[in-house]
mmCIF file of C-alpha atoms and ligand atoms in Angstrom:
data_model
loop_
_atom_site.group_PDB
_atom_site.id
_atom_site.type_symbol
_atom_site.label_atom_id
_atom_site.label_comp_id
_atom_site.label_asym_id
_atom_site.label_seq_id
_atom_site.Cartn_x
_atom_site.Cartn_y
_atom_site.Cartn_z
ATOM 1 C CA UNK T 1 2.758 28.533 49.219
ATOM 2 C CA UNK T 2 4.554 30.228 46.346
ATOM 3 C CA UNK T 3 7.241 27.515 46.280
ATOM 4 C CA UNK T 4 4.542 24.855 46.072
ATOM 5 C CA UNK T 5 2.908 26.561 43.137
ATOM 6 C CA UNK T 6 6.222 26.718 41.297
ATOM 7 C CA UNK T 7 6.851 23.077 42.061
ATOM 8 C CA UNK T 8 3.418 22.105 40.720
ATOM 9 C CA UNK T 9 4.008 24.169 37.588
ATOM 10 C CA UNK T 10 7.360 22.450 37.010
ATOM 11 C CA UNK T 11 5.787 19.019 37.445
ATOM 12 C CA UNK T 12 2.887 19.834 35.085
ATOM 13 C CA UNK T 13 5.172 21.269 32.399
ATOM 14 C CA UNK T 14 7.493 18.277 32.701
ATOM 15 C CA UNK T 15 4.592 15.836 32.398
ATOM 16 C CA UNK T 16 3.223 17.623 29.323
ATOM 17 C CA UNK T 17 6.643 17.676 27.684
ATOM 18 C CA UNK T 18 7.047 13.962 28.398
ATOM 19 C CA UNK T 19 3.598 13.203 26.989
ATOM 20 C CA UNK T 20 4.343 15.277 23.890
ATOM 21 C CA UNK T 21 7.634 13.489 23.338
ATOM 22 C CA UNK T 22 5.922 10.116 23.755
ATOM 23 C CA UNK T 23 3.192 11.051 21.250
ATOM 24 C CA UNK T 24 5.723 12.251 18.658
ATOM 25 C CA UNK T 25 7.821 9.099 19.067
ATOM 26 C CA UNK T 26 4.840 6.750 18.840
ATOM 27 C CA UNK T 27 2.976 8.494 16.041
ATOM 28 C CA UNK T 28 5.917 9.627 13.940
ATOM 29 C CA UNK T 29 8.444 6.816 13.569
ATOM 30 C CA UNK T 30 10.326 8.958 11.051
ATOM 31 C CA UNK T 31 12.032 11.027 13.776
ATOM 32 C CA UNK T 32 15.358 9.201 13.458
ATOM 33 C CA UNK T 33 15.268 9.326 9.674
ATOM 34 C CA UNK T 34 14.429 13.049 9.705
ATOM 35 C CA UNK T 35 17.638 13.915 11.543
ATOM 36 C CA UNK T 36 19.607 12.046 8.844
ATOM 37 C CA UNK T 37 17.726 13.821 6.053
ATOM 38 C CA UNK T 38 18.437 17.227 7.604
ATOM 39 C CA UNK T 39 22.143 16.405 8.069
ATOM 40 C CA UNK T 40 22.319 15.117 4.463
ATOM 41 C CA UNK T 41 20.664 18.220 3.000
ATOM 42 C CA UNK T 42 23.083 20.446 4.929
ATOM 43 C CA UNK T 43 26.299 18.436 4.524
ATOM 44 C CA UNK T 44 25.870 15.782 1.804
ATOM 45 C CA UNK T 45 29.555 16.055 0.880
ATOM 46 C CA UNK T 46 30.521 14.789 4.355
ATOM 47 C CA UNK T 47 28.591 11.516 3.921
ATOM 48 C CA UNK T 48 29.315 9.988 0.501
ATOM 49 C CA UNK T 49 28.713 6.506 1.963
ATOM 50 C CA UNK T 50 25.054 7.377 2.682
ATOM 51 C CA UNK T 51 24.144 7.713 -0.998
ATOM 52 C CA UNK T 52 22.412 5.241 -3.273
ATOM 53 C CA UNK T 53 23.549 5.362 -6.915
ATOM 54 C CA UNK T 54 21.203 5.730 -9.903
ATOM 55 C CA UNK T 55 21.099 2.575 -12.015
ATOM 56 C CA UNK T 56 22.590 0.333 -9.313
ATOM 57 C CA UNK T 57 21.069 -2.912 -8.065
ATOM 58 C CA UNK T 58 20.773 -3.036 -4.276
ATOM 59 C CA UNK T 59 20.815 -6.839 -4.213
ATOM 60 C CA UNK T 60 21.469 -9.463 -6.877
ATOM 61 C CA UNK T 61 18.468 -10.918 -8.689
ATOM 62 C CA UNK T 62 16.049 -8.088 -7.827
ATOM 63 C CA UNK T 63 14.021 -6.431 -10.606
ATOM 64 C CA UNK T 64 14.407 -2.667 -10.001
ATOM 65 C CA UNK T 65 17.496 -0.465 -10.265
ATOM 66 C CA UNK T 66 17.851 2.665 -8.103
ATOM 67 C CA UNK T 67 15.963 5.466 -9.890
ATOM 68 C CA UNK T 68 18.236 8.316 -8.738
ATOM 69 C CA UNK T 69 21.307 9.310 -6.691
ATOM 70 C CA UNK T 70 21.108 10.267 -3.046
ATOM 71 C CA UNK T 71 19.971 9.413 0.462
ATOM 72 C CA UNK T 72 16.914 7.149 0.691
ATOM 73 C CA UNK T 73 15.499 9.491 3.326
ATOM 74 C CA UNK T 74 11.891 8.399 3.847
ATOM 75 C CA UNK T 75 10.341 5.016 3.284
ATOM 76 C CA UNK T 76 7.061 3.432 2.283
ATOM 77 C CA UNK T 77 4.602 3.653 5.215
ATOM 78 C CA UNK T 78 6.590 6.296 7.060
ATOM 79 C CA UNK T 79 4.323 8.867 8.734
ATOM 80 C CA UNK T 80 4.865 12.636 8.455
ATOM 81 C CA UNK T 81 1.960 13.586 10.734
ATOM 82 C CA UNK T 82 -0.547 11.648 12.820
ATOM 83 C CA UNK T 83 -2.712 9.486 10.559
ATOM 84 C CA UNK T 84 -0.535 10.011 7.470
ATOM 85 C CA UNK T 85 1.021 7.045 5.650
ATOM 86 C CA UNK T 86 3.673 7.751 2.993
ATOM 87 C CA UNK T 87 3.031 5.822 -0.223
ATOM 88 C CA UNK T 88 6.562 5.699 -1.645
ATOM 89 C CA UNK T 89 10.268 6.396 -1.237
ATOM 90 C CA UNK T 90 11.784 9.884 -0.937
ATOM 91 C CA UNK T 91 15.359 9.957 -2.255
ATOM 92 C CA UNK T 92 17.224 13.231 -1.604
ATOM 93 C CA UNK T 93 19.962 14.116 -4.101
ATOM 94 C CA UNK T 94 21.805 16.507 -1.783
ATOM 95 C CA UNK T 95 22.083 19.052 -4.654
ATOM 96 C CA UNK T 96 20.216 22.107 -5.872
ATOM 97 C CA UNK T 97 17.183 21.567 -8.109
ATOM 98 C CA UNK T 98 17.609 20.370 -11.697
ATOM 99 C CA UNK T 99 20.975 18.627 -11.201
ATOM 100 C CA UNK T 100 20.426 15.083 -9.893
ATOM 101 C CA UNK T 101 19.313 12.703 -12.682
ATOM 102 C CA UNK T 102 16.221 10.504 -12.354
ATOM 103 C CA UNK T 103 16.232 7.275 -14.388
ATOM 104 C CA UNK T 104 13.694 4.506 -14.976
ATOM 105 C CA UNK T 105 13.836 1.754 -12.351
ATOM 106 C CA UNK T 106 12.279 -0.780 -14.741
ATOM 107 C CA UNK T 107 11.137 -0.875 -18.393
ATOM 108 C CA UNK T 108 7.585 0.051 -19.352
ATOM 109 C CA UNK T 109 5.292 2.489 -21.157
ATOM 110 C CA UNK T 110 5.584 6.113 -20.042
ATOM 111 C CA UNK T 111 2.618 8.462 -19.582
ATOM 112 C CA UNK T 112 2.623 12.152 -18.690
ATOM 113 C CA UNK T 113 -0.798 13.731 -18.256
ATOM 114 C CA UNK T 114 -1.285 17.067 -20.116
ATOM 115 C CA UNK T 115 -1.302 19.051 -16.842
ATOM 116 C CA UNK T 116 1.671 17.307 -15.192
ATOM 117 C CA UNK T 117 4.649 19.605 -14.528
ATOM 118 C CA UNK T 118 6.717 17.403 -12.232
ATOM 119 C CA UNK T 119 5.596 13.785 -12.681
ATOM 120 C CA UNK T 120 5.568 10.840 -15.050
ATOM 121 C CA UNK T 121 4.044 7.384 -14.563
ATOM 122 C CA UNK T 122 5.194 4.205 -16.292
ATOM 123 C CA UNK T 123 2.851 1.299 -17.034
ATOM 124 C CA UNK T 124 4.404 -2.100 -16.365
ATOM 125 C CA UNK T 125 2.095 -4.651 -17.989
ATOM 126 C CA UNK T 126 3.369 -7.558 -15.903
ATOM 127 C CA UNK T 127 4.658 -7.121 -12.339
ATOM 128 C CA UNK T 128 8.041 -8.915 -12.230
ATOM 129 C CA UNK T 129 7.195 -10.259 -8.762
ATOM 130 C CA UNK T 130 3.591 -11.179 -9.600
ATOM 131 C CA UNK T 131 3.489 -11.958 -13.337
ATOM 132 C CA UNK T 132 0.211 -11.034 -15.021
ATOM 133 C CA UNK T 133 -0.615 -8.209 -12.611
ATOM 134 C CA UNK T 134 -0.256 -4.712 -14.122
ATOM 135 C CA UNK T 135 1.457 -2.053 -11.986
ATOM 136 C CA UNK T 136 2.541 1.559 -12.503
ATOM 137 C CA UNK T 137 5.770 3.284 -11.394
ATOM 138 C CA UNK T 138 5.320 6.923 -10.370
ATOM 139 C CA UNK T 139 8.160 9.479 -10.333
ATOM 140 C CA UNK T 140 7.489 13.011 -9.058
ATOM 141 C CA UNK T 141 8.859 16.367 -7.757
ATOM 142 C CA UNK T 142 10.767 16.918 -11.033
ATOM 143 C CA UNK T 143 10.101 20.698 -11.221
ATOM 144 C CA UNK T 144 11.144 23.867 -9.414
ATOM 145 C CA UNK T 145 8.849 25.618 -6.871
ATOM 146 C CA UNK T 146 7.158 27.589 -9.665
ATOM 147 C CA UNK T 147 6.402 24.512 -11.785
ATOM 148 C CA UNK T 148 9.240 24.894 -14.296
ATOM 149 C CA UNK T 149 9.662 21.282 -15.354
ATOM 150 C CA UNK T 150 12.886 19.253 -15.197
ATOM 151 C CA UNK T 151 11.335 16.323 -17.076
ATOM 152 C CA UNK T 152 13.324 15.241 -20.162
ATOM 153 C CA UNK T 153 12.185 16.886 -23.408
ATOM 154 C CA UNK T 154 11.702 13.326 -24.724
ATOM 155 C CA UNK T 155 8.512 13.190 -22.621
ATOM 156 C CA UNK T 156 6.437 16.356 -23.168
ATOM 157 C CA UNK T 157 3.129 16.854 -21.340
ATOM 158 C CA UNK T 158 0.529 14.640 -23.000
ATOM 159 C CA UNK T 159 2.926 11.753 -23.743
ATOM 160 C CA UNK T 160 1.186 8.347 -23.756
ATOM 161 C CA UNK T 161 2.494 4.782 -23.993
ATOM 162 C CA UNK T 162 6.099 5.693 -24.876
ATOM 163 C CA UNK T 163 8.269 2.591 -24.353
ATOM 164 C CA UNK T 164 11.360 3.108 -22.201
ATOM 165 C CA UNK T 165 14.137 0.829 -20.994
ATOM 166 C CA UNK T 166 15.432 0.609 -17.413
ATOM 167 C CA UNK T 167 17.992 3.372 -16.901
ATOM 168 C CA UNK T 168 16.360 5.798 -19.391
ATOM 169 C CA UNK T 169 16.842 9.410 -18.237
ATOM 170 C CA UNK T 170 13.424 10.738 -17.145
ATOM 171 C CA UNK T 171 14.496 14.131 -15.784
ATOM 172 C CA UNK T 172 16.082 15.732 -12.732
ATOM 173 C CA UNK T 173 15.126 16.077 -9.075
ATOM 174 C CA UNK T 174 13.254 19.201 -7.979
ATOM 175 C CA UNK T 175 11.237 20.517 -5.048
ATOM 176 C CA UNK T 176 7.830 21.285 -6.586
ATOM 177 C CA UNK T 177 4.852 20.880 -4.281
ATOM 178 C CA UNK T 178 2.231 23.012 -6.025
ATOM 179 C CA UNK T 179 2.743 25.742 -3.394
ATOM 180 C CA UNK T 180 5.634 28.018 -4.425
ATOM 181 C CA UNK T 181 5.892 29.398 -0.869
ATOM 182 C CA UNK T 182 6.453 25.918 0.582
ATOM 183 C CA UNK T 183 8.787 23.857 -1.588
ATOM 184 C CA UNK T 184 9.992 20.465 -0.320
ATOM 185 C CA UNK T 185 13.619 19.425 0.052
ATOM 186 C CA UNK T 186 15.103 18.498 -3.343
ATOM 187 C CA UNK T 187 14.161 14.850 -3.890
ATOM 188 C CA UNK T 188 12.497 12.183 -6.001
ATOM 189 C CA UNK T 189 9.296 10.573 -4.733
ATOM 190 C CA UNK T 190 8.983 7.087 -6.251
ATOM 191 C CA UNK T 191 6.058 4.717 -5.743
ATOM 192 C CA UNK T 192 4.636 1.446 -7.069
ATOM 193 C CA UNK T 193 0.952 1.938 -7.859
ATOM 194 C CA UNK T 194 -1.771 -0.660 -8.442
ATOM 195 C CA UNK T 195 -4.141 -0.680 -11.433
ATOM 196 C CA UNK T 196 -7.914 -0.484 -11.139
ATOM 197 C CA UNK T 197 -10.296 -2.921 -12.876
ATOM 198 C CA UNK T 198 -10.046 -0.966 -16.154
ATOM 199 C CA UNK T 199 -6.243 -0.966 -16.092
ATOM 200 C CA UNK T 200 -5.874 2.694 -15.073
ATOM 201 C CA UNK T 201 -3.566 3.753 -12.269
ATOM 202 C CA UNK T 202 -5.214 4.310 -8.897
ATOM 203 C CA UNK T 203 -4.824 7.284 -6.495
ATOM 204 C CA UNK T 204 -1.182 7.158 -5.438
ATOM 205 C CA UNK T 205 -1.787 9.165 -2.253
ATOM 206 C CA UNK T 206 -3.691 6.228 -0.709
ATOM 207 C CA UNK T 207 -1.185 3.729 0.665
ATOM 208 C CA UNK T 208 -3.585 0.831 0.020
ATOM 209 C CA UNK T 209 -3.185 1.570 -3.712
ATOM 210 C CA UNK T 210 0.599 1.140 -3.504
ATOM 211 C CA UNK T 211 3.060 -1.691 -2.869
ATOM 212 C CA UNK T 212 5.918 -2.055 -0.386
ATOM 213 C CA UNK T 213 9.025 -1.490 -2.563
ATOM 214 C CA UNK T 214 11.292 -3.671 -0.360
ATOM 215 C CA UNK T 215 11.208 -6.885 -2.460
ATOM 216 C CA UNK T 216 11.606 -4.944 -5.733
ATOM 217 C CA UNK T 217 14.916 -3.451 -4.533
ATOM 218 C CA UNK T 218 15.967 -6.271 -2.207
ATOM 219 C CA UNK T 219 16.529 -4.067 0.881
ATOM 220 C CA UNK T 220 14.275 -3.141 3.864
ATOM 221 C CA UNK T 221 12.214 -0.122 2.747
ATOM 222 C CA UNK T 222 9.127 -0.524 4.948
ATOM 223 C CA UNK T 223 8.942 2.472 7.300
ATOM 224 C CA UNK T 224 7.353 0.439 10.094
ATOM 225 C CA UNK T 225 10.125 -2.154 10.280
ATOM 226 C CA UNK T 226 13.264 -0.847 8.545
ATOM 227 C CA UNK T 227 16.131 0.645 10.566
ATOM 228 C CA UNK T 228 16.838 4.396 10.420
ATOM 229 C CA UNK T 229 19.994 3.791 8.444
ATOM 230 C CA UNK T 230 19.162 2.575 4.946
ATOM 231 C CA UNK T 231 21.728 0.716 2.880
ATOM 232 C CA UNK T 232 23.557 2.810 0.308
ATOM 233 C CA UNK T 233 22.971 0.428 -2.644
ATOM 234 C CA UNK T 234 26.274 1.288 -4.214
ATOM 235 C CA UNK T 235 27.372 -2.254 -5.028
ATOM 236 C CA UNK T 236 24.689 -4.870 -4.576
ATOM 237 C CA UNK T 237 26.186 -7.388 -6.992
HETATM 238 ZN ZN1 ZN S 301 7.314 11.140 -0.863
#
């Protein structure tokens, strides 16, 4: 009798573990990318070929340059928990905070809201891939866990409509999340945000307000379809 009970317990535990693994795999397609991000954060110096380079073009003829150095760790439409859809790219510098430069991927007019410690947003009056449509480019996590900003002093809080060229230094990667006890890994979050009817940027946290960055960089950056290993973008041309 006792042996049977143990056998049943083993079968039940095994089935639950299998079900759990299946759920994680099906709901969180980022699992493979996460292991790369963790390895990169721990041992970036061992994997120089994994890094994208700030200012580089990933493919000839595409409009955006890479906005920072590092591993393109998480993609647009990756999922970090059931039901979540990630609205941009997370690029991990592999350094401490305040060291890895962030540059403009495309020219436009920079805004920084008076309360923003870690983010800027750049108005692009005409989408290079859909001329006439206005879009916004959002760059965030440029502060330390306590909200000490790494944004360039050229763009103080309250900046509006300041014209910048592609490649302009915006600041440095940080790990600010708004919760000092739970900082993120050091990275840049970059997203392409749609305008509303009045021409204001929409809520970037909603994926339907953002665009798949793949065609703007010329490499697969859609979390649902891209492979785990993302191209380094060191020499696209
Ligand atoms: Zn992100």
